[in-house]
Short mmCIF file of C-alpha atoms and ligand atoms in Angstrom, two decimals:
data_model
loop_
_atom_site.label_atom_id
_atom_site.label_comp_id
_atom_site.label_asym_id
_atom_site.label_seq_id
_atom_site.Cartn_x
_atom_site.Cartn_y
_atom_site.Cartn_z
CA MET A 119 174.61 15.81 -11.89
CA THR A 120 171.58 17.13 -10.08
CA ARG A 121 168.70 14.68 -10.13
CA ILE A 122 165.41 16.52 -10.40
CA ALA A 123 162.03 14.90 -9.73
CA VAL A 124 158.58 16.25 -10.47
CA TYR A 125 155.76 15.29 -8.15
CA PRO A 126 152.65 16.23 -10.15
CA GLY A 127 149.04 16.18 -9.08
CA SER A 128 145.84 18.04 -8.41
CA PHE A 129 146.43 18.39 -4.64
CA ASP A 130 142.81 19.47 -4.13
CA PRO A 131 143.49 19.67 -1.23
CA PRO A 132 146.92 18.40 -0.14
CA THR A 133 146.66 15.57 2.39
CA ARG A 134 149.12 14.01 4.82
CA GLY A 135 149.68 11.35 2.16
CA HIS A 136 151.01 13.99 -0.22
CA THR A 137 153.36 15.54 2.32
CA ASP A 138 154.68 12.11 3.24
CA LEU A 139 155.48 11.46 -0.41
CA VAL A 140 157.32 14.76 -0.77
CA THR A 141 159.54 13.78 2.17
CA ARG A 142 160.13 10.28 0.82
CA SER A 143 160.96 11.54 -2.66
CA LEU A 144 163.85 13.58 -1.24
CA ALA A 145 165.67 10.28 -0.73
CA LEU A 146 165.57 9.69 -4.50
CA ALA A 147 166.21 13.13 -5.92
CA ASP A 148 168.35 16.15 -5.17
CA ARG A 149 165.47 18.48 -5.97
CA VAL A 150 161.75 17.88 -5.98
CA ILE A 151 159.28 20.11 -7.79
CA VAL A 152 155.74 19.74 -6.52
CA ALA A 153 153.69 20.67 -9.58
CA ILE A 154 149.97 21.40 -9.71
CA ALA A 155 148.29 20.69 -13.04
CA ARG A 156 146.20 23.65 -14.17
CA ASN A 157 144.26 21.88 -16.87
CA SER A 158 142.69 19.14 -14.80
CA THR A 159 139.31 18.06 -16.15
CA LYS A 160 137.99 17.85 -12.60
CA GLN A 161 135.91 20.62 -11.06
CA PRO A 162 138.26 21.80 -8.30
CA LEU A 163 137.25 22.80 -4.79
CA PHE A 164 140.24 25.13 -4.36
CA THR A 165 141.82 27.35 -6.98
CA VAL A 166 145.31 26.50 -8.17
CA GLU A 167 146.64 29.52 -6.25
CA GLU A 168 144.94 28.37 -3.04
CA ARG A 169 146.39 24.89 -3.47
CA LEU A 170 149.83 26.33 -4.11
CA GLU A 171 149.62 28.38 -0.94
CA MET A 172 148.45 25.34 1.05
CA LEU A 173 151.26 23.18 -0.33
CA ARG A 174 153.87 25.76 0.63
CA ALA A 175 152.42 25.89 4.15
CA VAL A 176 152.16 22.15 4.69
CA VAL A 177 155.58 21.21 3.30
CA GLY A 178 157.28 24.06 5.12
CA GLU A 179 160.78 25.36 4.61
CA GLU A 180 162.72 22.71 2.69
CA PRO A 181 165.39 24.13 0.37
CA ARG A 182 165.32 21.09 -1.91
CA VAL A 183 161.59 21.37 -2.59
CA SER A 184 160.04 23.94 -4.90
CA PHE A 185 156.49 24.48 -6.10
CA ALA A 186 155.10 25.15 -9.54
CA THR A 187 151.98 25.01 -11.66
CA PHE A 188 151.83 23.80 -15.21
CA GLU A 189 149.50 23.87 -18.15
CA GLY A 190 149.49 21.25 -20.88
CA LEU A 191 151.44 18.04 -20.85
CA LEU A 192 153.37 16.91 -17.81
CA VAL A 193 156.21 15.65 -20.03
CA ASP A 194 156.71 19.15 -21.47
CA PHE A 195 156.88 20.63 -17.99
CA ALA A 196 159.28 17.90 -16.85
CA ARG A 197 161.54 18.39 -19.86
CA ASP A 198 161.66 22.17 -19.39
CA ALA A 199 162.43 21.69 -15.70
CA GLY A 200 165.26 19.27 -16.48
CA ALA A 201 163.54 16.48 -14.53
CA THR A 202 164.30 12.82 -15.10
CA LEU A 203 161.88 11.37 -12.57
CA ILE A 204 158.14 11.60 -12.01
CA ILE A 205 156.97 10.73 -8.52
CA ARG A 206 153.52 9.24 -8.01
CA GLY A 207 151.89 7.59 -5.02
CA LEU A 208 150.43 4.10 -5.27
CA ARG A 209 147.97 3.38 -2.50
CA ALA A 210 146.07 0.33 -3.60
CA VAL A 211 145.49 -2.01 -6.51
CA SER A 212 142.68 0.31 -7.61
CA ASP A 213 145.25 3.01 -8.40
CA PHE A 214 147.33 0.69 -10.50
CA GLU A 215 145.64 0.72 -13.90
CA TYR A 216 145.40 4.50 -14.19
CA GLU A 217 148.91 5.01 -12.89
CA PHE A 218 150.34 2.33 -15.15
CA GLN A 219 148.68 3.89 -18.21
CA MET A 220 149.99 7.33 -17.32
CA ALA A 221 153.50 6.06 -16.69
CA MET A 222 153.57 4.23 -20.03
CA MET A 223 152.14 7.19 -21.92
CA ASN A 224 154.59 9.61 -20.32
CA ARG A 225 157.52 7.34 -21.15
CA HIS A 226 156.22 7.00 -24.70
CA LEU A 227 156.07 10.79 -25.01
CA LEU A 228 159.44 11.40 -23.39
CA PRO A 229 161.73 8.36 -23.35
CA GLY A 230 164.11 8.55 -20.42
CA LEU A 231 161.56 10.10 -18.11
CA GLU A 232 160.93 7.40 -15.53
CA THR A 233 157.95 7.22 -13.18
CA VAL A 234 158.72 6.12 -9.65
CA PHE A 235 155.87 4.91 -7.45
CA LEU A 236 156.09 5.48 -3.74
CA VAL A 237 153.87 3.85 -1.16
CA PRO A 238 152.28 6.04 1.49
CA PRO A 239 152.32 5.17 5.20
CA GLU A 240 149.92 2.37 6.15
CA ASP A 241 147.52 4.73 7.86
CA ALA A 242 147.24 6.82 4.71
CA THR A 243 146.53 4.06 2.19
CA TYR A 244 142.81 4.86 2.28
CA LEU A 245 143.38 8.59 2.12
CA SER A 246 142.49 10.61 -0.97
CA SER A 247 141.77 14.26 -1.66
CA SER A 248 138.34 13.37 -3.02
CA LEU A 249 137.34 11.52 0.17
CA VAL A 250 138.69 14.35 2.31
CA ARG A 251 136.60 16.84 0.31
CA GLU A 252 133.47 14.74 0.66
CA VAL A 253 133.86 14.07 4.38
CA ALA A 254 134.64 17.74 5.07
CA ARG A 255 131.68 18.85 2.93
CA TYR A 256 129.29 16.93 5.17
CA GLY A 257 130.90 18.02 8.41
CA GLY A 258 133.09 14.99 9.14
CA ASP A 259 136.35 15.35 11.05
CA VAL A 260 139.38 15.30 8.75
CA SER A 261 141.73 17.03 11.18
CA THR A 262 144.04 14.01 11.48
CA LEU A 263 144.17 13.50 7.71
CA VAL A 264 145.27 16.95 6.63
CA HIS A 265 147.53 19.71 7.94
CA PRO A 266 145.79 22.24 10.24
CA VAL A 267 146.12 24.87 7.50
CA VAL A 268 144.16 22.65 5.12
CA ASP A 269 141.63 21.72 7.81
CA ALA A 270 141.00 25.42 8.42
CA ALA A 271 140.64 26.10 4.68
CA LEU A 272 138.11 23.26 4.38
CA ARG A 273 136.11 24.59 7.33
CA ARG A 274 136.03 28.04 5.77
CA ARG A 275 135.01 26.63 2.41
CA PHE A 276 132.14 24.68 3.93
CA HIS A 277 131.23 27.38 6.47
CA ARG A 278 131.90 25.22 9.53
O1 PNS B 596 146.37 14.09 -8.53
P1 PNS B 596 145.88 13.59 -9.86
O2 PNS B 596 144.61 14.32 -10.26
O3 PNS B 596 145.73 12.10 -9.90
O4 PNS B 596 147.02 14.00 -10.92
C1 PNS B 596 146.88 13.69 -12.28
C2 PNS B 596 147.92 14.47 -13.11
C3 PNS B 596 147.77 15.95 -12.89
C4 PNS B 596 149.31 14.02 -12.72
C5 PNS B 596 147.67 14.12 -14.62
O5 PNS B 596 146.33 14.37 -14.94
C6 PNS B 596 148.57 14.93 -15.55
O6 PNS B 596 149.72 14.64 -15.68
N1 PNS B 596 147.99 15.97 -16.19
C7 PNS B 596 148.71 16.83 -17.10
C8 PNS B 596 148.29 16.56 -18.53
C9 PNS B 596 149.00 15.35 -19.09
O7 PNS B 596 150.21 15.32 -19.24
N2 PNS B 596 148.20 14.32 -19.40
C10 PNS B 596 148.70 13.06 -19.91
C11 PNS B 596 149.16 12.14 -18.80
S1 PNS B 596 149.63 10.58 -19.44
#
């Protein structure tokens, strides 16, 4: 049986923490679908298509990883994709409450769909897309926190 995992998120933009989690999740699943939610309530910096393009570039050629976007509930996307695992990153205690609520709600909506939390590398525990966006917006150096493709996209977006 092929074990399929969905790694959902906003990825606005993808960071080195995200790519690390994609790699780690391959130890748990035969196939990993990195899935960008279209109906996020947040005001995005990059369009879904731009984020998809960036994700493809930063993850690179890996036959077991595919990319998708989804609208509506994650559980519906996971069910349609035949996934049994949801991958999420847990960086700090501050992430816990939100992640725990989502995991419980998703399991309530689709029993059998398990959420697996993976821990990023130590030097990425403070890393988040929102901080990267803010630092880049005000001209800070994020080049070690994101892939060069993402760094270049941030520079273009903020005219630097
Ligand atoms: O990277 P993020 O923004 O923390 O990812 C959050 C995401 C996209 C995983 C979450 O908002 C989500 O699953 N959205 C899809 C809609 C949904 O299913 N909502 C109920 C979750 S319990």
